[in-house]
Coordinates of C-alpha atoms (C1' of nucleotides) in Angstrom, one line a residue:
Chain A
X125 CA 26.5 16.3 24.1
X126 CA 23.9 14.1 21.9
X127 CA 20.3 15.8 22.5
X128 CA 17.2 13.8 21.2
X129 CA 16.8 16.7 18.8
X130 CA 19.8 15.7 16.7
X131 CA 18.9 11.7 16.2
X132 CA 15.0 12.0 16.3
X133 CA 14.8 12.4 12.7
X134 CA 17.5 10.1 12.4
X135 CA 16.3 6.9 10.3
X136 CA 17.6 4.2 12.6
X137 CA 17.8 6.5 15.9
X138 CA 14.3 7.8 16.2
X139 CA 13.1 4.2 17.9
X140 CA 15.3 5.4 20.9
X141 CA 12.7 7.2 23.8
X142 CA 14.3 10.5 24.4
X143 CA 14.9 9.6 27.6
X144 CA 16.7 6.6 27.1
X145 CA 19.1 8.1 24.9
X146 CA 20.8 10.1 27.7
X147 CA 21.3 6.9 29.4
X148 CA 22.4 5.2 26.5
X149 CA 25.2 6.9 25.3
X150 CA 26.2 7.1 29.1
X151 CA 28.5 4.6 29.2
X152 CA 29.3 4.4 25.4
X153 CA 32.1 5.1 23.3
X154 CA 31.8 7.7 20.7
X155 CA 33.2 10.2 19.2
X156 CA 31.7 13.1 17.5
X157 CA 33.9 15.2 14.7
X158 CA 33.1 18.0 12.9
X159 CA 33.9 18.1 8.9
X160 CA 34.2 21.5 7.5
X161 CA 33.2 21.9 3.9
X162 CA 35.0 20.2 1.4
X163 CA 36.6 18.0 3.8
X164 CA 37.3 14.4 3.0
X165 CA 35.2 11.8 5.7
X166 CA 36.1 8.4 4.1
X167 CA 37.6 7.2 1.6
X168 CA 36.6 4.5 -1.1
X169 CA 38.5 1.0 -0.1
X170 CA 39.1 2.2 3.3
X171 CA 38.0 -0.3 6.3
X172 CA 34.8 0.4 7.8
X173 CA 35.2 -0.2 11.4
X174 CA 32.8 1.9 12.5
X175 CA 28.9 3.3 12.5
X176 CA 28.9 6.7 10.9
X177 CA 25.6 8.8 11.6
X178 CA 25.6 12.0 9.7
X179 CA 23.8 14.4 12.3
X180 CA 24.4 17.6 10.7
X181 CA 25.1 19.0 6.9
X182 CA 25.2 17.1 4.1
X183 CA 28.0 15.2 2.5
X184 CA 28.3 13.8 -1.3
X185 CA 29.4 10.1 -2.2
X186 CA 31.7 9.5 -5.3
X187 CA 32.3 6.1 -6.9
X188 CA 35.6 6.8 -8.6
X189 CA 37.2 4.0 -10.6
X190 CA 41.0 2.5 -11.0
X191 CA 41.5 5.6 -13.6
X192 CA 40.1 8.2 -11.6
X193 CA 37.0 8.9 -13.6
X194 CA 33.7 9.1 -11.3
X195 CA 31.0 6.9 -11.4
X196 CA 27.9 7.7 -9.5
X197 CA 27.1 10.9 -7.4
X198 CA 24.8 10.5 -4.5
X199 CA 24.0 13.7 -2.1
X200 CA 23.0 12.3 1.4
X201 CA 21.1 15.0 3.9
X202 CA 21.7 14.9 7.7
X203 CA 20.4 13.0 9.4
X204 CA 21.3 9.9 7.9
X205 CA 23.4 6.6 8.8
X206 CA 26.8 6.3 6.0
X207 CA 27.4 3.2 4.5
X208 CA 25.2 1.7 7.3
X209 CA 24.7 -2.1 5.3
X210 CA 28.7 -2.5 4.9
X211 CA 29.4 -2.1 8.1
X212 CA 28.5 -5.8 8.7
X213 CA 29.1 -7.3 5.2
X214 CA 31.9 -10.0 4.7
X215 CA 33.8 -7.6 2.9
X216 CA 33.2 -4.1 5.0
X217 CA 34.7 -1.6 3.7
X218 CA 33.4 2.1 1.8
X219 CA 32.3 1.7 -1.3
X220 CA 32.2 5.2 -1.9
X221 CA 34.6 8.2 -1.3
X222 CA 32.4 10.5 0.7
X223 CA 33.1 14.1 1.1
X224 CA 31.5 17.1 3.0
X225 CA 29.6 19.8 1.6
X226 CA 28.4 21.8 3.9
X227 CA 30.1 21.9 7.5
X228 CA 28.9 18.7 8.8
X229 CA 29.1 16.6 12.1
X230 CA 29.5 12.7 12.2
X231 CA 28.4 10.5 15.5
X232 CA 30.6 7.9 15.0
X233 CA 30.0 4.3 17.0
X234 CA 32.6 1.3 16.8
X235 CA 31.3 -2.2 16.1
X236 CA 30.9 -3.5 19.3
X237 CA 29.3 -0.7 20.8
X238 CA 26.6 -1.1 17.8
X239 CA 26.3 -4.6 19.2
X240 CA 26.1 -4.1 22.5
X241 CA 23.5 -1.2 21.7
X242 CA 21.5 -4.0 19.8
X243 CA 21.7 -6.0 22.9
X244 CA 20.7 -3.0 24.8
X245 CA 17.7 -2.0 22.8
X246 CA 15.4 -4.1 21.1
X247 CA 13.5 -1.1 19.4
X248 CA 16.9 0.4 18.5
X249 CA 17.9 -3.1 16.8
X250 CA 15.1 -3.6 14.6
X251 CA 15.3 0.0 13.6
X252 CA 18.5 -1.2 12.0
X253 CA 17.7 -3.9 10.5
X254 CA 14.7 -2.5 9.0
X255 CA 16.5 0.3 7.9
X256 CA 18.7 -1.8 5.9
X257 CA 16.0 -4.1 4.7
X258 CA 14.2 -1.0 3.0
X259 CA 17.3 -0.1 1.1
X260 CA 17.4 -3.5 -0.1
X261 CA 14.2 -3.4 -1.1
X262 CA 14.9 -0.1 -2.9
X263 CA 17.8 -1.6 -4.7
X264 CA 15.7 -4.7 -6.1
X265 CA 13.1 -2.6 -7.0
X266 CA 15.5 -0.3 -8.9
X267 CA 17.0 -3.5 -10.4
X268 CA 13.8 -5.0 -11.4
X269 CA 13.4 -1.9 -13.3
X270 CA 16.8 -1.8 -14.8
X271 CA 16.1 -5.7 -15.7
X272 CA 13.6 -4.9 -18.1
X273 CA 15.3 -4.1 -21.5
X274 CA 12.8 -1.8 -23.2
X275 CA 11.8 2.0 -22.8
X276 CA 8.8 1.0 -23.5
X277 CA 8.5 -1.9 -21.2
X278 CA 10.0 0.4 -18.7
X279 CA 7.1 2.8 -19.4
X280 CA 4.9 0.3 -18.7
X281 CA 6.2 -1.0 -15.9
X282 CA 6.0 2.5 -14.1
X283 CA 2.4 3.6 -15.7
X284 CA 1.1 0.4 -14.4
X285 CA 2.6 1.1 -10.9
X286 CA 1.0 4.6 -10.9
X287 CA -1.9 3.2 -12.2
X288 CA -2.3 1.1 -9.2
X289 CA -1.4 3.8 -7.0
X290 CA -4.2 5.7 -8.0
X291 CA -7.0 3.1 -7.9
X292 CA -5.9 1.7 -4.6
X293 CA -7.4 5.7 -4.1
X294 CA -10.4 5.2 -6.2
X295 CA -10.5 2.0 -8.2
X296 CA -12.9 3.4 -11.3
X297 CA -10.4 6.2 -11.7
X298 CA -8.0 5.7 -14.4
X299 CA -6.8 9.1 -14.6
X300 CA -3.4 10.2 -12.4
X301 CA -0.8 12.3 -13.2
X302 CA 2.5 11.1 -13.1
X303 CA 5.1 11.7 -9.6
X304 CA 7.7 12.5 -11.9
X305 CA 8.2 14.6 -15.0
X306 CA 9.3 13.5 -17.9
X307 CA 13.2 14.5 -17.7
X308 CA 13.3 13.3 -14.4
X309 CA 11.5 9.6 -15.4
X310 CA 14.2 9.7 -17.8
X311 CA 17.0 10.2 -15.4
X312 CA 15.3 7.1 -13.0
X313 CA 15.3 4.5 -16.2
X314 CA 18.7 5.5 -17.5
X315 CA 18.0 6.3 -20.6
X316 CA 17.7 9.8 -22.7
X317 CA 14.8 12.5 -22.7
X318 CA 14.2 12.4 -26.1
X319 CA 14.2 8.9 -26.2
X320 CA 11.3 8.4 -23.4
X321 CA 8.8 10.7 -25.4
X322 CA 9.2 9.7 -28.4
X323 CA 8.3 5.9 -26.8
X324 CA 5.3 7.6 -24.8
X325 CA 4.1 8.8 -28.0
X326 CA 4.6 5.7 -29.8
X327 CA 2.3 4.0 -26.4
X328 CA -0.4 6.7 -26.9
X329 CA -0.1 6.1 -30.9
X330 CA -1.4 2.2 -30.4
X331 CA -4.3 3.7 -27.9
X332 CA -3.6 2.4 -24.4
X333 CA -3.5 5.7 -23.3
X334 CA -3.9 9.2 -23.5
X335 CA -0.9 11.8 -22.2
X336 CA -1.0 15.3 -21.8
X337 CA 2.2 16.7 -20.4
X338 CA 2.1 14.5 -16.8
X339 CA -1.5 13.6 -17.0
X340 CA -1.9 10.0 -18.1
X341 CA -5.6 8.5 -19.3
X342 CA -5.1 4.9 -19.5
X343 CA -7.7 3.4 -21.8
X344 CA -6.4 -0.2 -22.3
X345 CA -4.9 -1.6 -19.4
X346 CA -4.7 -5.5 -21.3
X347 CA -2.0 -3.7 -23.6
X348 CA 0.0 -1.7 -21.6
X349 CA 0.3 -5.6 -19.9
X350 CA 1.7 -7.0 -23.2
X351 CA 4.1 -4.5 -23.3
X352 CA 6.0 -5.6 -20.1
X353 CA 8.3 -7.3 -22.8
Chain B
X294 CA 13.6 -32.7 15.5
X295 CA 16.3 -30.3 13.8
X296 CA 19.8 -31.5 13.9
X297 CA 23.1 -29.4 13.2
X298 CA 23.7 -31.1 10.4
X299 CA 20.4 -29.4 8.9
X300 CA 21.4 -26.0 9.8
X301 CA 25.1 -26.1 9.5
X302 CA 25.8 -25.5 5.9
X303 CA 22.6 -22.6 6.0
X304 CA 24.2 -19.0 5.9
X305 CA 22.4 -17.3 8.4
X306 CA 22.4 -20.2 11.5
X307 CA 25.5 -21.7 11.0
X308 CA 27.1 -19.4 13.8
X309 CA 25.4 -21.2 16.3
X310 CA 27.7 -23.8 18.3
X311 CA 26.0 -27.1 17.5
X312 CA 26.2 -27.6 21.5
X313 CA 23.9 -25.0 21.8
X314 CA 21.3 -25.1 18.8
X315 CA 19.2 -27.6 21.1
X316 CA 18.9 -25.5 23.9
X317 CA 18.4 -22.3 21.5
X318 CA 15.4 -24.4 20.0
X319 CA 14.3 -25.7 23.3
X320 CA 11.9 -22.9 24.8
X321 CA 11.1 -21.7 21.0
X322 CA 7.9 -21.6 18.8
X323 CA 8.4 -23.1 15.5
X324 CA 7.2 -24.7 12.8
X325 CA 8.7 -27.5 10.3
X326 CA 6.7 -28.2 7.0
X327 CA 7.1 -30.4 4.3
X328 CA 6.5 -29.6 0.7
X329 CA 5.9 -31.8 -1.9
X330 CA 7.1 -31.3 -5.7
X331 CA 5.2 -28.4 -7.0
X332 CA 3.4 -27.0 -4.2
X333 CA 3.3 -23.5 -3.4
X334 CA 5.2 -21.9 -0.4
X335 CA 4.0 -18.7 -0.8
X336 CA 2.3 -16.6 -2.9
X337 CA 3.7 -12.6 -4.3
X338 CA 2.1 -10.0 -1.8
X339 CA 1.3 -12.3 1.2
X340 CA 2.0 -10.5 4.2
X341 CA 5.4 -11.9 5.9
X342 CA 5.3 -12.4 9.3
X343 CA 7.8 -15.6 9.7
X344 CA 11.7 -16.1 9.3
X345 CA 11.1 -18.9 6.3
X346 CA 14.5 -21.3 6.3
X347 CA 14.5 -23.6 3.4
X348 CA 16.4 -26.7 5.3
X349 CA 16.2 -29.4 2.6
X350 CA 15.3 -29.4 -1.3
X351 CA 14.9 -26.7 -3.7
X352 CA 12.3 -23.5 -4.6
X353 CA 12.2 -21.4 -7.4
X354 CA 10.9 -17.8 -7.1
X355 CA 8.8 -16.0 -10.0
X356 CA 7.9 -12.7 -10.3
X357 CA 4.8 -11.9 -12.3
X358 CA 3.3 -9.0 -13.1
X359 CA -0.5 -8.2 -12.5
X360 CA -1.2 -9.5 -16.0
X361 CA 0.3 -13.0 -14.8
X362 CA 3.6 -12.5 -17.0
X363 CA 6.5 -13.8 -15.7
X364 CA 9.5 -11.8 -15.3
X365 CA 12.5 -13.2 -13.2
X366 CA 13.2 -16.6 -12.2
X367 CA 15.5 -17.9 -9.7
X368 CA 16.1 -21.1 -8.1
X369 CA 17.4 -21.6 -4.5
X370 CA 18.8 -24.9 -3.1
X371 CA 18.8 -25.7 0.6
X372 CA 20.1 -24.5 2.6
X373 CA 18.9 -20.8 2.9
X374 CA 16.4 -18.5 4.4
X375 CA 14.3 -17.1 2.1
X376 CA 13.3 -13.3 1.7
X377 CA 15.2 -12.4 4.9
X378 CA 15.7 -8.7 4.5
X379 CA 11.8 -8.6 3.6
X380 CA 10.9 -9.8 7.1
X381 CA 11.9 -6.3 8.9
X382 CA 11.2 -4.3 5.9
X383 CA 8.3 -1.6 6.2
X384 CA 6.7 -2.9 3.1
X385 CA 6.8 -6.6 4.4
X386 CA 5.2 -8.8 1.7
X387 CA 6.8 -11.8 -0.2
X388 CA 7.7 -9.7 -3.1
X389 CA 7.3 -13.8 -5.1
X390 CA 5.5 -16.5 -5.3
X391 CA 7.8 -19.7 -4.1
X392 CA 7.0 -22.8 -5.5
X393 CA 8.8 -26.0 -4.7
X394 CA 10.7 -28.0 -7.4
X395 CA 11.5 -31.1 -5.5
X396 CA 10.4 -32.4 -1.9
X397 CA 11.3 -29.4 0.2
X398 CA 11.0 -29.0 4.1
X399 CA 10.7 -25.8 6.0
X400 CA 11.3 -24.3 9.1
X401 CA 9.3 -21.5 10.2
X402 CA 9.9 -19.0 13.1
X403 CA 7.7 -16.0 13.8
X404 CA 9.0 -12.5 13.8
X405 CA 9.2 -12.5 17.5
X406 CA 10.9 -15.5 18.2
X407 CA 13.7 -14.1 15.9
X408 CA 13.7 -11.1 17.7
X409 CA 14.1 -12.9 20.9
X410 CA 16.6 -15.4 19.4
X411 CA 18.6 -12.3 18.4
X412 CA 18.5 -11.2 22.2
X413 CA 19.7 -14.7 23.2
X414 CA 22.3 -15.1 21.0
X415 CA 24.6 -12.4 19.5
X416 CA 26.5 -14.6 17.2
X417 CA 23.2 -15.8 15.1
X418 CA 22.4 -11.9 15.4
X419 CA 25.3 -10.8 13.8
X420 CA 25.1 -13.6 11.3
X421 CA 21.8 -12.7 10.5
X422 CA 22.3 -9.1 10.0
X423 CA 25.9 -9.9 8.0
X424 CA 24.2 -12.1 5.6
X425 CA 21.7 -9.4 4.8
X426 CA 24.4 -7.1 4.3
X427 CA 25.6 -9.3 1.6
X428 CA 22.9 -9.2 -0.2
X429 CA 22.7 -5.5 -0.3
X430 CA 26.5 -5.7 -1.4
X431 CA 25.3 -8.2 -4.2
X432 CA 22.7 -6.1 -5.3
X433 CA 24.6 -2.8 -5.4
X434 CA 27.6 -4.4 -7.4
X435 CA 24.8 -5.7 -10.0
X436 CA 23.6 -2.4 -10.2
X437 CA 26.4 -0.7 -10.4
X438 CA 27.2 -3.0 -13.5
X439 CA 23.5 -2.2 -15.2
X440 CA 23.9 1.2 -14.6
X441 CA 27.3 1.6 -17.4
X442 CA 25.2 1.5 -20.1
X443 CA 27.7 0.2 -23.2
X444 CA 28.7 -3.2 -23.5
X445 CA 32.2 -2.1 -23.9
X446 CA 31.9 -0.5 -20.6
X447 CA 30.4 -3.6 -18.8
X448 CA 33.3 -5.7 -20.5
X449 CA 35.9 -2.8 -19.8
X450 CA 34.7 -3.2 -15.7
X451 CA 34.8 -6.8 -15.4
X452 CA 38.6 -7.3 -17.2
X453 CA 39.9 -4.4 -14.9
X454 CA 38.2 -6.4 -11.6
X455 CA 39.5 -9.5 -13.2
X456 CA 42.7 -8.2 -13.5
X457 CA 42.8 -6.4 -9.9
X458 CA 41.8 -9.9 -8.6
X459 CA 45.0 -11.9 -10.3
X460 CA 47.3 -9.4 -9.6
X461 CA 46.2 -9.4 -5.6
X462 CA 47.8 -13.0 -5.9
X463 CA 50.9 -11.8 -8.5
X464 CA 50.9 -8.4 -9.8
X465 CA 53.4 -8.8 -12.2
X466 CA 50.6 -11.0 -13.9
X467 CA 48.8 -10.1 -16.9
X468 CA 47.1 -12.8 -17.6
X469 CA 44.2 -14.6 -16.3
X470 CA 41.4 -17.3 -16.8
X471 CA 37.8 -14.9 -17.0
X472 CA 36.0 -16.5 -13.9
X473 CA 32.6 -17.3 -15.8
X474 CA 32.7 -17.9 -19.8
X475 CA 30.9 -16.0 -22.5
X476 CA 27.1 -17.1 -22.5
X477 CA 27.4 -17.0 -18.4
X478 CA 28.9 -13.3 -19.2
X479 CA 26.0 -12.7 -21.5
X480 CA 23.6 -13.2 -18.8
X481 CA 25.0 -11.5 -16.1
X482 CA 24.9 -8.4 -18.3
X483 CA 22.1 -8.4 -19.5
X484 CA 23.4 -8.8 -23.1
X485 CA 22.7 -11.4 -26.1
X486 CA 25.9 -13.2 -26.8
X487 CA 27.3 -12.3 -30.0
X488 CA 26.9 -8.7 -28.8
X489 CA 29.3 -9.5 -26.1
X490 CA 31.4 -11.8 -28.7
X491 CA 31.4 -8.9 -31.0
X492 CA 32.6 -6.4 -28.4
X493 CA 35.1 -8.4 -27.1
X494 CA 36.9 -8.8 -30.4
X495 CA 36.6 -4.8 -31.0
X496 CA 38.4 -4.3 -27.8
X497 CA 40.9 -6.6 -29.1
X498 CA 41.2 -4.6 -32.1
X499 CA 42.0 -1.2 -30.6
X500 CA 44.7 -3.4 -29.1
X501 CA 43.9 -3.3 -25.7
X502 CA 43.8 -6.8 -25.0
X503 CA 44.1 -10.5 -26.3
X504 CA 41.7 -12.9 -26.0
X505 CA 42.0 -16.8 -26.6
X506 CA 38.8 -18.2 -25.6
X507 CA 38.7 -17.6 -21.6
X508 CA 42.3 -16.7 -21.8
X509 CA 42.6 -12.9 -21.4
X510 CA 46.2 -10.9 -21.9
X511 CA 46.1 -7.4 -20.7
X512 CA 48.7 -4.9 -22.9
X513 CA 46.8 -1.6 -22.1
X514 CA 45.2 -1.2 -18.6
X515 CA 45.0 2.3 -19.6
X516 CA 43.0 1.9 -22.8
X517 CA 40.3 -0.3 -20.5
X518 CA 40.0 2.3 -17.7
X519 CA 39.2 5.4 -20.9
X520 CA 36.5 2.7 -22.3
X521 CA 34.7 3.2 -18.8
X522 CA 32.2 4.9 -20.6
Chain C
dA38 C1' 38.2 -42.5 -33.0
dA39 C1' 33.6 -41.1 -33.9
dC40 C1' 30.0 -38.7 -32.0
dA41 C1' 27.3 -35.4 -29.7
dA42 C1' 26.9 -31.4 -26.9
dT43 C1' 28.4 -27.1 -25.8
dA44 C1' 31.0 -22.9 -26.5
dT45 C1' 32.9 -19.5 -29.5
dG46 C1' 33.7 -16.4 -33.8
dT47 C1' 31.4 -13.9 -37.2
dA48 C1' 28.3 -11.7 -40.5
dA49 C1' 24.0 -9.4 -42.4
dC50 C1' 20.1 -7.2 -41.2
dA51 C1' 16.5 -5.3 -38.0
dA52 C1' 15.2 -2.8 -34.0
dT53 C1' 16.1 0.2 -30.4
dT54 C1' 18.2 4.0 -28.4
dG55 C1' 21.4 8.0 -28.3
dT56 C1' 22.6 12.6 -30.1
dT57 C1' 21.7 17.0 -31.7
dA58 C1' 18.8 20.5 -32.9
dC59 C1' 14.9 23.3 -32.9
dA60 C1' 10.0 24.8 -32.3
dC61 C1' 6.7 25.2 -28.9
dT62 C1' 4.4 25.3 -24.2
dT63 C1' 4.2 26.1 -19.4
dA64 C1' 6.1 27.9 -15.2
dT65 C1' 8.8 31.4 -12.8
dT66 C1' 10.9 35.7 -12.2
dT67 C1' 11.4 40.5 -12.8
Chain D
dA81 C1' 3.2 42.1 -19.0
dA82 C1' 7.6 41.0 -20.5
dA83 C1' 11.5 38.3 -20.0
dT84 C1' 13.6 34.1 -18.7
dA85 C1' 14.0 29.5 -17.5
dA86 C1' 12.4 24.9 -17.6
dG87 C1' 9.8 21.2 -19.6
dT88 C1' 7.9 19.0 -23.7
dG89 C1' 7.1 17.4 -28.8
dT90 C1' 9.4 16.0 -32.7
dA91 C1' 12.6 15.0 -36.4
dA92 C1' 17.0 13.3 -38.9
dC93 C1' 20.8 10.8 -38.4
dA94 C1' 24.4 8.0 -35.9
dA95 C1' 25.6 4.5 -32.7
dT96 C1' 24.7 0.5 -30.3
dT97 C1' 22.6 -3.8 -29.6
dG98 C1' 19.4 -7.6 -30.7
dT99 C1' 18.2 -11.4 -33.9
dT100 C1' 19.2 -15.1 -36.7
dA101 C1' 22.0 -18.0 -38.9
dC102 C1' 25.9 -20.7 -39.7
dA103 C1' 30.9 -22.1 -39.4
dT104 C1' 34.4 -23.5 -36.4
dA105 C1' 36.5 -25.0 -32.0
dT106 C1' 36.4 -27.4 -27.7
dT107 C1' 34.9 -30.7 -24.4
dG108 C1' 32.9 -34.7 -22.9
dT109 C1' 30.8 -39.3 -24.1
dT110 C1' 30.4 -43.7 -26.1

DNA sequence: AACAATATGTAACAATTGTTACACTTATTT
DNA sequence: AAATAAGTGTAACAATTGTTACATATTGTT
């Protein structure tokens, strides 16, 4: 049985009252399996028929290519919809092996009963839809970064960003430390540890700011500007 | 008045039955605005509170950065919505300015007429929702190609995907036309030209392939898959 | 056929980034 | 407080890519 406790942290579930869940699933088709650790869910290629809501554990996402060599590793936390934006896409199928974990339990909802729950719900709809519209957002924002070919216009990019962060605080503070450290900024550009102090070094060396470890002074916004390539 | 022959050829409406896109507009709030050559549309950060459907002429979308820089262009030709998955997003502000580049009419429909239009009709729901989903599909394959970080890599991908495609038709085949030619290549990469030139003949060198202009000749799918990075 | 426009092959050199290695600082654990 | 781990600063060198320039090839136009 599906209790509200399960979905409410659920991104695209947690719209549905409590008590209209009950109801809800009432006269629904679902099914609800349980993945012990290790186990394979889906497989990469493999038609995606269906809504899969990770309720409980946590299950990993491989992109493996032709040759067998991974890709990309992504670790997704219950509770979390899988592969929710493919399940409506021309061409719907994974685009990830996904494998479990920890012991893990999937709610899993076909098509049409996602369709006639969007009929059913309004709040449970746009939910959905908003749901996927943030991870597109999230994926331009993380292309617009990958666009830009420089570390250092990378850099500047982000410092600006945090910059604006900060005085949307307090404007007439250009002091903020960063939300990531340094090894972990260099992760989220792509590019290698060495090579991202070295370029926040060179940044300080022309005098638009001052860094020490993750605190950032910025003195001269007008050139970290003209370094946006 | 709007006519199916507007809407027909636009991604997200065309599922509505001509019969009924009269009706469906009958009882609904919206707006139609004309444009002429040059005038704005919207501006980067406006809050979004319409469906915008671009039913005649062209836009192009800038991005600039606080400074006023400009970093990505694109150009959009009628018909198309625009900034679809931005309208439900949490963050929901035109993340461009749009500016129109010829005589360019509009149709407008507020957030909650598309909710109700949703209600009334499943098919422009799904449509909606499916074109979305494309996107999201776009954006991940481009970021899954920005994310191998060698040219060879890139170019390693794209002959294997060009490959897989031909042999889908005949997979005793070896041999294909490459679907977009060098300086198209370039661009989608992210790469200047004669870098991509100059990789291309290297991986002709190690003898993995043969190139003649467009024309690509596969010998050693194996030697491709070991140069994804 | 001559011409122009566009695409491609290639080379030298500059700029940027990766790799590896190590000293040093700060945080965490024992 | 000492020991350990994690994060940071920096340097030398290798590898990759960008830039610029020009020759050649192909395509389309007149």
């Amino acid at each position: 049985m599906i209790t509200s406790l399960d979905l409410s942290r659920c991104p695209i579930c947690s719209a549905i009252a409590p008590n209209n869940l009950k109801e809800l699933f009432h006269n629904m088709e679902y099914k609800i399996e349980s993945h012990t650790k290790g186990a394979n869910i889906a497989r990469q290629g493999e038609q995606l028929k269906h809504l899969y809501i990770l309720i409980k554990g946590a299950v990993k996402t491989e992109m493996i290519t032709e040759n067998g060599g991974l890709l990309t590793i992504e670790i997704i936390k219950a509770p979390r919809p899988l592969a929710s934006a493919f399940l409506f896409a021309e061409s719907n199928v994974f685009p990830v092996d996904v494998t479990a974990i920890e012991e893990s339990t999937i709610l899993t909802i076909s098509k049409e009963e996602v369709i006639k729950l969007f009929q059913k719900d309004t709040a449970f709809l746009q939910r959905y839809i908003t749901y996927n519209s943030n991870v597109t957002q999230f994926l331009s924002k993380k292309l617009q970064i990958l666009t830009i070919k420089t570390i250092k216009g990378k850099l500047a990019h982000y410092l600006l960003e945090q910059l604006s962060k900060s005085h949307s605080i307090d404007p007439s503070n250009n002091i903020f430390i960063m939300d990531k450290n340094q090894t972990e900024l260099a992760k989220y550009f792509g590019v290698s540890r060495p090579a991202l102090a070295r370029t926040l070094a060179a940044i300080q060396q022309e005098g638009a700011i001052k860094a020490h470890r993750n605190k950032i002074t910025v003195f001269n916004k007008i050139l970290l500007q003209n370094m946006l390539d």
